[in-house]
CSV table of C-alpha atoms in Angstrom, one decimal:
chain,number,residue,atom,x,y,z
A,174,MET,CA,-8.9,17.8,-8.0
A,175,THR,CA,-9.8,19.6,-11.2
A,176,ARG,CA,-8.5,19.7,-14.7
A,177,HIS,CA,-7.9,22.6,-17.0
A,178,THR,CA,-7.9,21.6,-20.6
A,179,GLY,CA,-5.7,23.6,-22.9
A,180,ASP,CA,-4.4,23.3,-26.5
A,181,THR,CA,-1.5,21.0,-25.4
A,182,GLY,CA,-3.2,18.8,-22.8
A,183,ASP,CA,-4.8,18.9,-19.4
A,184,ALA,CA,-3.4,20.7,-16.4
A,185,LEU,CA,-4.1,19.0,-13.0
A,186,ILE,CA,-5.0,21.3,-10.1
A,187,VAL,CA,-5.1,19.9,-6.6
A,188,ARG,CA,-6.3,22.3,-3.9
A,189,PRO,CA,-5.1,21.7,-0.3
A,190,GLU,CA,-8.5,20.6,0.9
A,191,GLU,CA,-8.8,18.1,-2.0
A,192,ALA,CA,-5.6,16.1,-1.3
A,193,GLU,CA,-6.2,12.9,0.7
A,194,TYR,CA,-4.3,12.8,4.0
A,195,VAL,CA,-2.8,9.6,5.4
A,196,PRO,CA,-1.8,10.1,9.0
A,197,LEU,CA,1.3,8.5,10.5
A,198,PRO,CA,1.6,7.6,14.2
A,199,HIS,CA,4.6,10.0,14.9
A,200,GLY,CA,2.4,13.0,14.2
A,201,GLY,CA,3.3,13.3,10.5
A,202,GLY,CA,1.6,12.0,7.4
A,203,PHE,CA,1.3,11.8,3.7
A,204,ARG,CA,-0.6,14.4,1.6
A,205,LEU,CA,-1.4,12.6,-1.6
A,206,LEU,CA,-1.1,15.2,-4.4
A,207,ALA,CA,-0.9,13.5,-7.8
A,208,ASP,CA,-0.9,9.9,-8.9
A,209,ALA,CA,0.3,8.8,-12.3
A,210,GLY,CA,-3.2,8.3,-13.6
A,211,GLY,CA,-3.9,12.0,-13.0
A,212,THR,CA,-0.8,13.2,-14.8
A,213,GLY,CA,-0.9,11.0,-17.9
A,214,GLY,CA,1.9,8.9,-16.4
A,215,ALA,CA,4.3,11.8,-16.2
A,216,LEU,CA,4.8,11.8,-12.4
A,217,GLY,CA,3.4,11.1,-9.0
A,218,ALA,CA,3.8,13.6,-6.1
A,219,ASN,CA,3.1,13.7,-2.4
A,220,ARG,CA,4.0,15.8,0.6
A,221,LEU,CA,5.4,14.0,3.6
A,222,THR,CA,5.7,15.4,7.1
A,223,LEU,CA,7.7,13.4,9.6
A,224,GLY,CA,7.8,13.7,13.4
A,225,GLU,CA,11.0,14.2,15.3
A,226,GLY,CA,13.6,11.7,14.1
A,227,ALA,CA,11.0,9.5,12.4
A,228,ASP,CA,11.8,7.2,9.5
A,229,GLY,CA,10.4,8.1,6.1
A,230,ALA,CA,11.3,4.9,4.2
A,231,ARG,CA,13.4,1.9,4.7
A,232,PRO,CA,16.1,1.0,2.1
A,233,HIS,CA,14.6,0.3,-1.3
A,234,ARG,CA,15.1,1.1,-5.0
A,235,HIS,CA,13.0,2.1,-7.9
A,236,MET,CA,13.9,0.3,-11.1
A,237,LEU,CA,11.8,2.5,-13.5
A,238,SER,CA,11.7,5.9,-11.9
A,239,SER,CA,13.8,8.7,-10.5
A,240,GLU,CA,12.7,10.2,-7.2
A,241,LEU,CA,13.1,13.8,-6.3
A,242,PHE,CA,12.9,15.1,-2.7
A,243,TYR,CA,12.6,18.8,-1.9
A,244,VAL,CA,13.0,19.7,1.8
A,245,LEU,CA,10.4,22.3,2.7
A,246,ASP,CA,11.3,22.5,6.4
A,247,GLY,CA,13.4,20.7,9.0
A,248,THR,CA,16.4,18.4,8.4
A,249,MET,CA,16.5,15.1,6.6
A,250,GLU,CA,19.0,12.2,6.5
A,251,PHE,CA,19.3,10.4,3.2
A,252,PHE,CA,21.0,7.0,2.9
A,253,LEU,CA,22.1,6.9,-0.7
A,254,ASP,CA,23.8,3.8,-1.9
A,255,GLY,CA,25.3,3.2,1.5
A,256,ALA,CA,26.4,6.8,2.3
A,257,VAL,CA,24.5,9.1,4.7
A,258,THR,CA,24.0,12.8,3.8
A,259,THR,CA,22.1,15.4,5.8
A,260,VAL,CA,19.9,17.9,3.9
A,261,GLY,CA,18.2,20.9,5.4
A,262,GLN,CA,15.4,23.3,4.4
A,263,GLY,CA,15.6,24.3,0.8
A,264,GLY,CA,17.8,21.2,-0.2
A,265,LEU,CA,17.1,19.0,-3.1
A,266,VAL,CA,18.0,15.3,-3.6
A,267,VAL,CA,17.4,13.4,-6.9
A,268,VAL,CA,17.8,9.6,-6.8
A,269,PRO,CA,18.3,7.9,-10.1
A,270,PRO,CA,16.6,4.6,-11.0
A,271,GLY,CA,18.3,1.6,-9.4
A,272,MET,CA,20.0,3.5,-6.6
A,273,PRO,CA,19.4,2.1,-3.1
A,274,HIS,CA,18.1,4.8,-0.8
A,275,ALA,CA,16.3,5.4,2.5
A,276,PHE,CA,15.4,8.6,4.4
A,277,GLY,CA,14.0,10.0,7.6
A,278,ALA,CA,13.9,13.1,9.7
A,279,ALA,CA,17.3,13.8,11.4
A,280,ARG,CA,17.6,13.1,15.1
A,281,GLY,CA,16.1,16.0,17.0
A,282,SER,CA,14.4,17.4,13.9
A,283,THR,CA,11.0,17.2,12.2
A,284,ALA,CA,10.8,17.4,8.5
A,285,ASP,CA,8.4,18.4,5.7
A,286,LEU,CA,9.2,17.5,2.1
A,287,ILE,CA,7.8,17.1,-1.3
A,288,ALA,CA,8.5,13.8,-3.1
A,289,VAL,CA,8.1,13.4,-6.9
A,290,LEU,CA,8.5,10.1,-8.8
A,291,THR,CA,9.0,10.3,-12.5
A,292,PRO,CA,7.8,8.7,-14.7
A,293,GLY,CA,4.9,8.2,-12.5
A,294,ILE,CA,3.6,5.0,-11.0
A,295,ASP,CA,0.1,4.8,-9.4
A,296,ARG,CA,1.3,4.6,-5.8
A,297,PHE,CA,-1.5,6.1,-3.7
A,298,GLY,CA,-2.4,2.6,-2.6
A,299,TYR,CA,1.1,2.1,-1.4
A,300,PHE,CA,1.0,5.2,0.8
A,301,ARG,CA,-2.3,4.1,2.2
A,302,ALA,CA,-0.8,0.7,3.0
A,303,LEU,CA,2.2,2.3,4.7
A,304,GLY,CA,-0.2,4.3,6.9
A,305,ARG,CA,-2.0,1.1,8.0
A,306,ILE,CA,1.4,-0.7,8.5
A,307,GLN,CA,2.7,2.1,10.7
A,308,HIS,CA,-0.5,2.1,12.8
A,309,GLY,CA,-0.1,-1.7,13.3
A,310,LEU,CA,-3.2,-2.6,11.2
A,311,GLU,CA,-1.2,-4.6,8.6
A,312,SER,CA,2.2,-6.3,8.6
A,313,PHE,CA,5.0,-5.0,6.4
A,314,ASP,CA,5.1,-8.4,4.7
A,315,SER,CA,1.8,-7.4,3.0
A,316,LEU,CA,3.7,-5.1,0.7
A,317,LEU,CA,6.3,-7.7,-0.4
A,318,SER,CA,4.0,-9.1,-3.1
A,319,GLU,CA,3.4,-5.5,-4.4
A,320,GLN,CA,7.0,-4.5,-5.1
A,321,ASP,CA,6.7,-4.7,-8.9
A,322,ARG,CA,3.3,-3.0,-8.9
A,323,TYR,CA,4.5,0.0,-7.0
A,324,ASP,CA,8.2,-0.1,-8.3
A,325,VAL,CA,9.4,-0.2,-4.7
A,326,HIS,CA,11.9,-3.0,-4.3
A,327,PHE,CA,12.9,-3.4,-0.6
A,328,LEU,CA,16.5,-4.1,0.4
A,329,ASP,CA,18.3,-5.2,3.6
A,330,ALA,CA,17.6,-2.5,6.3
A,331,SER,CA,20.4,-3.4,8.7
A,332,ALA,CA,22.9,-0.7,7.6
A,333,TRP,CA,20.2,2.0,7.7
A,334,GLN,CA,19.0,0.8,11.1
A,335,SER,CA,22.5,1.0,12.5
A,336,VAL,CA,22.9,4.6,11.2
A,337,ARG,CA,19.5,5.6,12.7
A,338,THR,CA,20.1,4.0,16.1
A,339,GLY,CA,23.9,4.5,16.3
């Protein structure tokens, strides 16, 4: 990660080999691109690859930030305030603050997407914890006390689970 200082502020440059990679057990993983601390609080960004039919996130909401998803490859299912929508390569989804949402690769498809949270919250620790949880090294309950810190407020997952297994 490098910075370029200009007249109006610092530009953040993250080369592919500099981005931390958090592997997930389904063959995918998080590529941690920018945390809020590196962008003056403007945004946080990561690239997420998901194995075939893999969940990306259980139902949750962000109270402070909007979340943008851009599907680079594959097909995603998004659960937005109780409704399911499928978005393929080149599609964009923007979730406003407060809206319940969840997402995952569609059945029979892998997915590759960019996720941007704005304004930014320092969340690299959250993604590292998710990696440990998915590998069975920590329990999901370890994140419950961190919901305010990461602006990820977990919701009942039963409707999303029925969509994913249905």
